[in-house]
Coordinates of C-alpha atoms in Angstrom, one line a residue:
I3 CA -24.9 -9.2 4.5
D4 CA -27.4 -8.5 1.5
L5 CA -28.1 -4.5 2.7
V6 CA -24.0 -4.5 2.6
I7 CA -23.4 -6.3 -1.3
A8 CA -26.6 -3.8 -2.4
A9 CA -25.0 -0.5 -0.8
L10 CA -21.2 -1.5 -2.1
I11 CA -23.7 -1.8 -5.4
F12 CA -25.2 1.1 -5.5
S13 CA -22.0 3.2 -4.8
L14 CA -20.7 1.5 -7.5
A15 CA -22.9 2.0 -10.1
L16 CA -23.6 5.9 -8.8
T17 CA -19.7 6.7 -8.7
I18 CA -19.9 5.7 -12.8
F19 CA -22.5 7.6 -13.9
L20 CA -22.0 10.5 -12.3
V21 CA -18.1 10.6 -13.8
S22 CA -19.1 9.4 -17.4
P23 CA -18.6 12.4 -18.7
I24 CA -20.6 11.7 -21.8
V25 CA -24.9 13.5 -21.0
Q26 CA -27.5 13.0 -23.5
F27 CA -29.8 16.2 -23.6
S28 CA -32.9 16.3 -26.5
D29 CA -36.3 15.0 -25.6
S30 CA -36.4 15.8 -22.1
K31 CA -35.7 19.3 -22.1
Y32 CA -37.8 21.3 -20.4
T33 CA -38.8 18.3 -18.0
F34 CA -37.5 20.3 -14.9
V35 CA -39.1 22.8 -16.6
L36 CA -42.6 21.3 -15.9
S37 CA -42.0 19.9 -13.0
E38 CA -41.2 24.2 -11.9
S39 CA -44.5 24.8 -12.9
L40 CA -45.8 22.3 -11.4
L41 CA -44.5 22.3 -7.7
R42 CA -44.6 26.9 -8.7
H43 CA -47.9 27.8 -9.9
R44 CA -49.9 23.8 -9.7
S45 CA -50.2 24.4 -13.2
F46 CA -49.0 22.1 -16.2
A47 CA -48.7 25.0 -18.4
L48 CA -45.6 26.8 -18.7
D49 CA -47.2 30.1 -18.9
K50 CA -45.4 31.8 -15.8
F51 CA -42.4 31.6 -16.9
A52 CA -40.5 33.9 -19.3
L53 CA -39.9 31.0 -22.2
P54 CA -39.9 32.4 -25.3
H55 CA -42.8 31.7 -27.8
L56 CA -42.0 31.7 -31.0
E57 CA -44.8 31.6 -34.1
P58 CA -46.7 28.6 -33.4
R59 CA -46.1 25.7 -36.2
N60 CA -48.4 23.4 -37.2
N61 CA -47.2 19.6 -38.1
G62 CA -50.6 18.3 -38.1
H63 CA -49.7 16.4 -35.2
D64 CA -49.7 19.1 -32.7
V65 CA -49.5 23.3 -33.3
R66 CA -44.8 23.5 -31.5
N67 CA -43.3 26.5 -30.3
G68 CA -41.3 27.5 -33.2
D69 CA -38.3 25.1 -33.9
I70 CA -38.4 24.4 -29.6
Y71 CA -39.9 20.6 -30.7
Q72 CA -40.1 19.3 -27.0
Q73 CA -43.1 22.1 -26.4
E74 CA -46.3 23.0 -27.7
W75 CA -49.0 25.2 -27.5
S76 CA -52.9 24.5 -27.0
N77 CA -55.7 26.5 -26.8
G78 CA -53.7 29.5 -26.2
H79 CA -51.2 27.9 -23.3
L80 CA -47.8 26.7 -23.6
Y81 CA -46.9 23.0 -22.2
Y82 CA -44.0 20.3 -22.5
H83 CA -44.5 18.0 -25.4
Y84 CA -43.3 15.1 -24.1
P85 CA -45.7 12.6 -21.1
P86 CA -45.6 14.6 -18.3
G87 CA -45.0 11.2 -16.1
S88 CA -41.1 12.1 -15.5
S89 CA -42.1 16.2 -14.8
V90 CA -44.9 14.3 -11.7
L91 CA -42.3 12.1 -9.9
S92 CA -39.7 14.5 -10.2
I93 CA -41.0 17.1 -8.3
P94 CA -39.3 16.3 -4.6
Y95 CA -35.6 15.4 -6.5
V96 CA -36.6 19.4 -8.0
A97 CA -37.8 20.9 -4.4
V98 CA -34.6 19.7 -2.7
M99 CA -32.5 21.5 -4.7
R100 CA -34.0 24.2 -4.7
L101 CA -33.3 24.4 -1.6
F102 CA -29.5 24.4 -2.5
G103 CA -29.8 27.0 -5.2
L104 CA -29.9 24.7 -8.1
S105 CA -32.9 25.3 -10.6
C106 CA -33.8 25.6 -14.1
V107 CA -35.3 28.3 -13.8
N108 CA -33.8 31.5 -13.1
P109 CA -35.0 34.4 -10.8
D110 CA -37.0 35.7 -13.6
G111 CA -38.4 32.4 -15.1
T112 CA -35.9 33.3 -17.4
Y113 CA -34.7 29.8 -18.6
N114 CA -31.5 28.0 -17.5
L115 CA -29.8 25.3 -19.6
E116 CA -26.9 24.7 -17.6
N117 CA -28.2 23.3 -14.7
E118 CA -31.0 21.6 -15.9
I119 CA -28.6 19.7 -17.4
E120 CA -26.4 19.6 -14.4
L121 CA -29.9 18.5 -12.0
Q122 CA -30.7 15.5 -14.9
R123 CA -27.9 14.4 -14.9
I124 CA -27.6 14.0 -11.3
F125 CA -31.3 12.0 -10.8
A126 CA -30.4 10.3 -13.6
G127 CA -27.6 8.5 -11.9
L128 CA -28.8 8.3 -8.3
L129 CA -32.3 7.3 -9.6
M130 CA -30.9 3.7 -12.3
A131 CA -28.0 3.7 -9.2
L132 CA -31.1 3.0 -6.8
T133 CA -32.5 1.0 -9.9
A134 CA -29.5 -0.9 -9.5
I135 CA -30.3 -2.1 -5.9
V136 CA -33.9 -3.5 -7.3
F137 CA -32.4 -5.4 -9.3
Y138 CA -30.6 -7.5 -6.8
F139 CA -33.0 -7.5 -4.7
T140 CA -34.9 -8.8 -7.3
A141 CA -32.5 -12.4 -7.9
R142 CA -32.2 -12.7 -4.3
L143 CA -35.8 -14.0 -4.6
L144 CA -34.3 -16.8 -6.3
L145 CA -30.1 -17.4 -6.7
P146 CA -27.5 -16.4 -3.8
L147 CA -25.5 -13.6 -3.4
R148 CA -23.0 -13.5 -6.4
W149 CA -24.9 -14.2 -8.8
S150 CA -27.4 -11.7 -8.2
A151 CA -24.7 -9.5 -7.5
V152 CA -23.1 -10.0 -11.6
V153 CA -26.8 -9.7 -11.9
A154 CA -27.2 -6.7 -10.8
L155 CA -24.0 -5.1 -11.9
G156 CA -24.6 -6.4 -15.5
A157 CA -27.5 -5.0 -16.1
A158 CA -26.4 -1.6 -14.5
L159 CA -23.1 -1.4 -17.0
G160 CA -23.5 -4.1 -19.7
T161 CA -26.8 -2.1 -20.8
P162 CA -28.3 0.9 -22.1
V163 CA -29.4 1.9 -18.2
W164 CA -25.7 3.5 -18.3
S165 CA -25.1 4.8 -21.9
T166 CA -28.8 5.7 -22.3
L167 CA -30.7 5.9 -19.2
S168 CA -28.2 7.3 -16.2
R169 CA -27.7 10.3 -19.7
G170 CA -30.3 11.8 -18.1
V171 CA -33.7 11.7 -17.6
W172 CA -35.0 10.0 -20.8
S173 CA -39.1 9.1 -20.6
D174 CA -36.8 4.6 -20.0
T175 CA -35.4 6.2 -17.0
W176 CA -38.8 6.4 -15.5
T177 CA -39.9 3.6 -16.8
V178 CA -36.8 1.2 -15.9
A179 CA -37.5 2.5 -12.5
L180 CA -41.1 1.6 -12.3
F181 CA -41.0 -1.4 -14.2
S182 CA -37.7 -2.8 -12.4
L183 CA -39.8 -2.5 -8.7
V184 CA -43.2 -4.0 -10.8
V185 CA -40.7 -7.6 -12.0
M186 CA -39.9 -7.6 -8.5
L187 CA -43.1 -8.0 -7.0
L188 CA -44.3 -10.3 -9.6
L189 CA -41.5 -12.8 -9.5
A190 CA -41.9 -12.3 -4.9
D191 CA -45.7 -13.1 -5.6
A192 CA -44.5 -16.1 -8.5
P193 CA -44.2 -19.1 -5.7
R194 CA -46.6 -16.9 -3.5
R195 CA -44.5 -15.9 -0.1
F196 CA -45.8 -12.5 -0.9
A197 CA -49.0 -11.2 -1.0
L198 CA -48.9 -8.9 -4.5
N199 CA -51.0 -5.9 -3.7
P200 CA -53.3 -5.2 -6.7
W201 CA -53.6 -1.3 -5.7
L202 CA -49.8 -0.6 -5.2
F203 CA -49.6 -3.2 -8.4
A204 CA -51.8 -1.3 -10.6
T205 CA -50.5 2.4 -10.0
L206 CA -47.2 1.6 -10.3
L207 CA -48.4 0.2 -14.0
S208 CA -50.4 2.8 -14.6
W209 CA -47.3 5.2 -13.3
T210 CA -45.1 3.6 -16.7
Y211 CA -48.2 4.6 -18.9
F212 CA -47.8 7.8 -17.7
V213 CA -44.1 8.2 -18.2
R214 CA -43.9 6.4 -21.6
P215 CA -47.5 5.3 -24.1
T216 CA -45.2 2.3 -25.4
N217 CA -45.4 0.9 -22.3
A218 CA -49.8 0.0 -22.6
L219 CA -48.2 -3.2 -24.0
G220 CA -46.4 -4.8 -20.8
I221 CA -49.6 -3.9 -19.4
I222 CA -52.0 -6.1 -21.6
A223 CA -49.5 -8.7 -21.0
I224 CA -49.4 -8.3 -17.6
T225 CA -52.8 -7.8 -17.1
V226 CA -53.4 -10.6 -19.3
Y227 CA -51.0 -13.1 -16.7
V228 CA -52.8 -11.0 -13.4
V229 CA -56.1 -12.8 -15.5
A230 CA -54.7 -16.6 -16.0
C231 CA -52.5 -16.5 -12.8
R232 CA -54.1 -14.0 -10.0
P233 CA -58.1 -14.1 -11.1
E234 CA -59.4 -13.3 -7.7
I235 CA -56.9 -9.9 -7.4
F236 CA -58.5 -9.0 -10.9
L237 CA -61.1 -7.2 -10.2
R238 CA -58.9 -4.5 -8.1
Y239 CA -56.0 -4.5 -9.7
A240 CA -58.8 -3.5 -13.3
G241 CA -60.6 -1.5 -10.3
T242 CA -56.9 1.0 -9.8
G243 CA -56.1 1.2 -13.3
L244 CA -59.6 2.2 -14.8
L245 CA -59.0 5.3 -11.9
W246 CA -55.9 6.7 -13.1
F247 CA -56.3 6.3 -16.1
V248 CA -60.7 8.7 -15.6
G249 CA -57.7 11.3 -14.1
F250 CA -55.4 11.0 -17.2
V251 CA -58.4 12.2 -19.2
I252 CA -60.0 14.2 -17.4
Y253 CA -56.2 15.7 -17.4
S254 CA -55.9 16.0 -21.0
R255 CA -60.1 17.1 -21.5
S256 CA -59.1 20.5 -19.4
H257 CA -55.7 21.2 -21.3
F258 CA -55.4 20.2 -24.3
G259 CA -59.3 19.6 -25.5
A260 CA -59.6 15.5 -26.6
W261 CA -59.0 11.9 -25.0
L262 CA -55.2 12.1 -25.3
P263 CA -52.0 14.3 -25.0
S264 CA -50.6 14.9 -28.7
Y265 CA -47.7 12.6 -27.8
Y266 CA -50.2 9.6 -26.7
R267 CA -51.7 10.2 -30.7
Y268 CA -48.8 9.5 -32.9
R269 CA -49.7 6.6 -35.3
L270 CA -47.6 3.4 -36.5
T271 CA -46.9 3.3 -40.0
F272 CA -45.3 0.7 -39.9
E273 CA -43.7 2.1 -43.9
N274 CA -40.1 1.0 -42.8
F275 CA -41.1 -2.6 -40.9
P276 CA -38.7 -4.7 -42.4
E277 CA -35.4 -3.0 -42.0
A278 CA -36.9 -2.0 -38.6
L279 CA -36.9 -5.7 -37.0
A280 CA -33.9 -6.4 -38.6
G281 CA -32.7 -2.8 -37.4
N282 CA -33.7 -2.7 -33.1
L283 CA -32.0 -6.2 -33.2
I284 CA -28.6 -6.2 -35.1
S285 CA -27.8 -2.3 -37.2
P286 CA -24.8 -0.9 -36.1
A287 CA -25.9 1.8 -34.5
R288 CA -29.2 0.8 -32.8
G289 CA -29.1 -3.0 -32.8
L290 CA -30.1 -5.0 -29.2
F291 CA -27.7 -7.5 -30.0
V292 CA -24.9 -5.6 -30.9
Y293 CA -24.5 -3.4 -27.8
V294 CA -25.9 -6.1 -24.7
P295 CA -25.1 -9.4 -26.8
V296 CA -24.7 -11.2 -23.6
L297 CA -28.9 -11.3 -24.6
L298 CA -28.0 -14.0 -26.8
F299 CA -26.8 -16.3 -23.8
I300 CA -29.4 -15.8 -21.6
A301 CA -31.6 -16.7 -24.9
Y302 CA -29.0 -20.0 -25.1
L303 CA -29.8 -20.7 -21.3
L304 CA -33.9 -20.0 -21.9
V305 CA -34.0 -22.7 -24.1
R306 CA -31.4 -25.1 -23.5
Y307 CA -32.3 -25.7 -20.1
R308 CA -36.2 -25.2 -20.6
R309 CA -37.6 -28.4 -18.3
S310 CA -36.1 -26.4 -15.2
L311 CA -37.6 -23.0 -15.3
P312 CA -38.6 -21.9 -12.4
Y313 CA -42.3 -20.4 -12.9
P314 CA -42.6 -20.4 -16.5
R315 CA -45.6 -18.3 -17.1
L316 CA -43.0 -15.3 -15.9
V317 CA -40.5 -16.2 -18.8
W318 CA -44.0 -16.3 -21.4
L319 CA -44.8 -13.2 -20.2
G320 CA -41.3 -11.2 -19.9
S321 CA -40.7 -12.4 -24.2
A322 CA -44.3 -11.3 -24.9
S323 CA -43.7 -8.3 -23.5
C324 CA -40.3 -8.1 -25.7
V325 CA -41.8 -9.2 -28.5
L326 CA -44.9 -6.7 -28.2
H327 CA -41.7 -3.7 -27.9
W328 CA -40.0 -4.7 -30.7
L329 CA -42.6 -4.8 -32.9
A330 CA -44.2 -1.4 -31.6
I331 CA -41.2 0.4 -32.2
S332 CA -40.0 -0.8 -35.5
G333 CA -43.9 0.3 -36.6
W334 CA -42.4 3.9 -36.4
A335 CA -41.0 5.3 -38.9
Q336 CA -38.1 6.7 -37.4
W337 CA -37.5 3.3 -36.0
W338 CA -34.1 4.2 -35.0
G339 CA -34.6 6.3 -32.1
G340 CA -33.2 10.1 -33.9
Y341 CA -29.8 11.9 -32.4
S342 CA -28.8 8.3 -29.4
Y343 CA -26.2 5.9 -28.8
G344 CA -27.2 2.4 -29.7
P345 CA -30.7 0.5 -28.9
R346 CA -32.2 3.7 -27.1
L347 CA -35.9 2.8 -28.2
M348 CA -35.4 -0.8 -26.6
S349 CA -33.7 0.1 -22.9
G350 CA -37.4 0.1 -21.7
L351 CA -37.0 -3.5 -21.5
V352 CA -34.4 -4.1 -19.3
P353 CA -36.7 -5.5 -16.2
W354 CA -37.9 -8.2 -18.9
F355 CA -33.9 -9.0 -19.3
V356 CA -32.9 -9.4 -15.7
L357 CA -36.4 -11.3 -14.9
L358 CA -35.5 -12.9 -17.7
T359 CA -31.7 -13.5 -16.8
I360 CA -32.4 -14.5 -13.2
V361 CA -34.7 -17.6 -14.6
G362 CA -32.5 -19.1 -16.9
I363 CA -29.5 -18.7 -14.2
E364 CA -31.9 -20.9 -12.1
A365 CA -32.9 -22.7 -14.6
M366 CA -28.6 -23.8 -14.7
R367 CA -28.3 -24.6 -11.5
R368 CA -30.9 -26.7 -11.0
A369 CA -30.4 -28.7 -13.8
A370 CA -26.4 -28.5 -12.7
R371 CA -28.2 -30.2 -9.0
G372 CA -30.1 -32.9 -10.7

């Protein structure tokens, strides 16, 4: 029955995502061009394609390709400016779609904007529908079938998963997909019913960083949790993460001549910090509680039934990850995240919201049973 319900959730979510007419396409432009470059030429540079080579524009932090802010120059080569993780992880999809004749790079090497928009629209919807299934099976670790279905559909349709992450391949689209697996592993491991694999766990976390650098905050919080709750796996966990990070540094040094790519070296200025703190929660245009008000009820459940909470350490972990992320994005000068809809910069927290929702509902159920 679980497989049937999961299939229904997937089908419903995917249908809604694909028929929704609005597409958000800005930062993610050229994401699949990098995928194509890796697929065809085994290169992170975009030099092999007939892309416009505009006058380099040095903004003090990186050298943009004219007014194309999604590209940058480094050592005479043209690169995708945003994190490469999403492009790398999307290679299998891009390869399959090429077999069906759909590519964002034309046969003559020129860029096909319309095709990339369509490719991203399909893939983002597919990835988020699959993530809804992960939400369902994560909830099933604690909750009965009906509650699990409510949690999965609520997360898929009542959060930025629908309004933002299914609209294009933002960095947070892959962030949420990867962290949903991380959260499922954490919840499965809590009662020791499932042996947490440190190599897989560290690999998933490493790739959350490769798709978006702010995910380092969640990695730090989880590492503290591992030290406190699973010290026996820490060395293998840390060693795996270190190997991945060394590989990333080698990639950065070879292509950008720095320990980290330029996007990973943005500094938080905290110049609008008080305004940003409030705005990220209650702004009419970006407020998390404005667009996902059910979170206030989840917070109530966690406080009201705190004595019945299963796995309180996971509650602290999820809460700490959310707070750290909120503080970090509030330290960015452009805290509203540019042209977008709703709390886009908070969208990467959805897996943690799912975890806290599951635990809060189970605490309520336990209290009702006495």
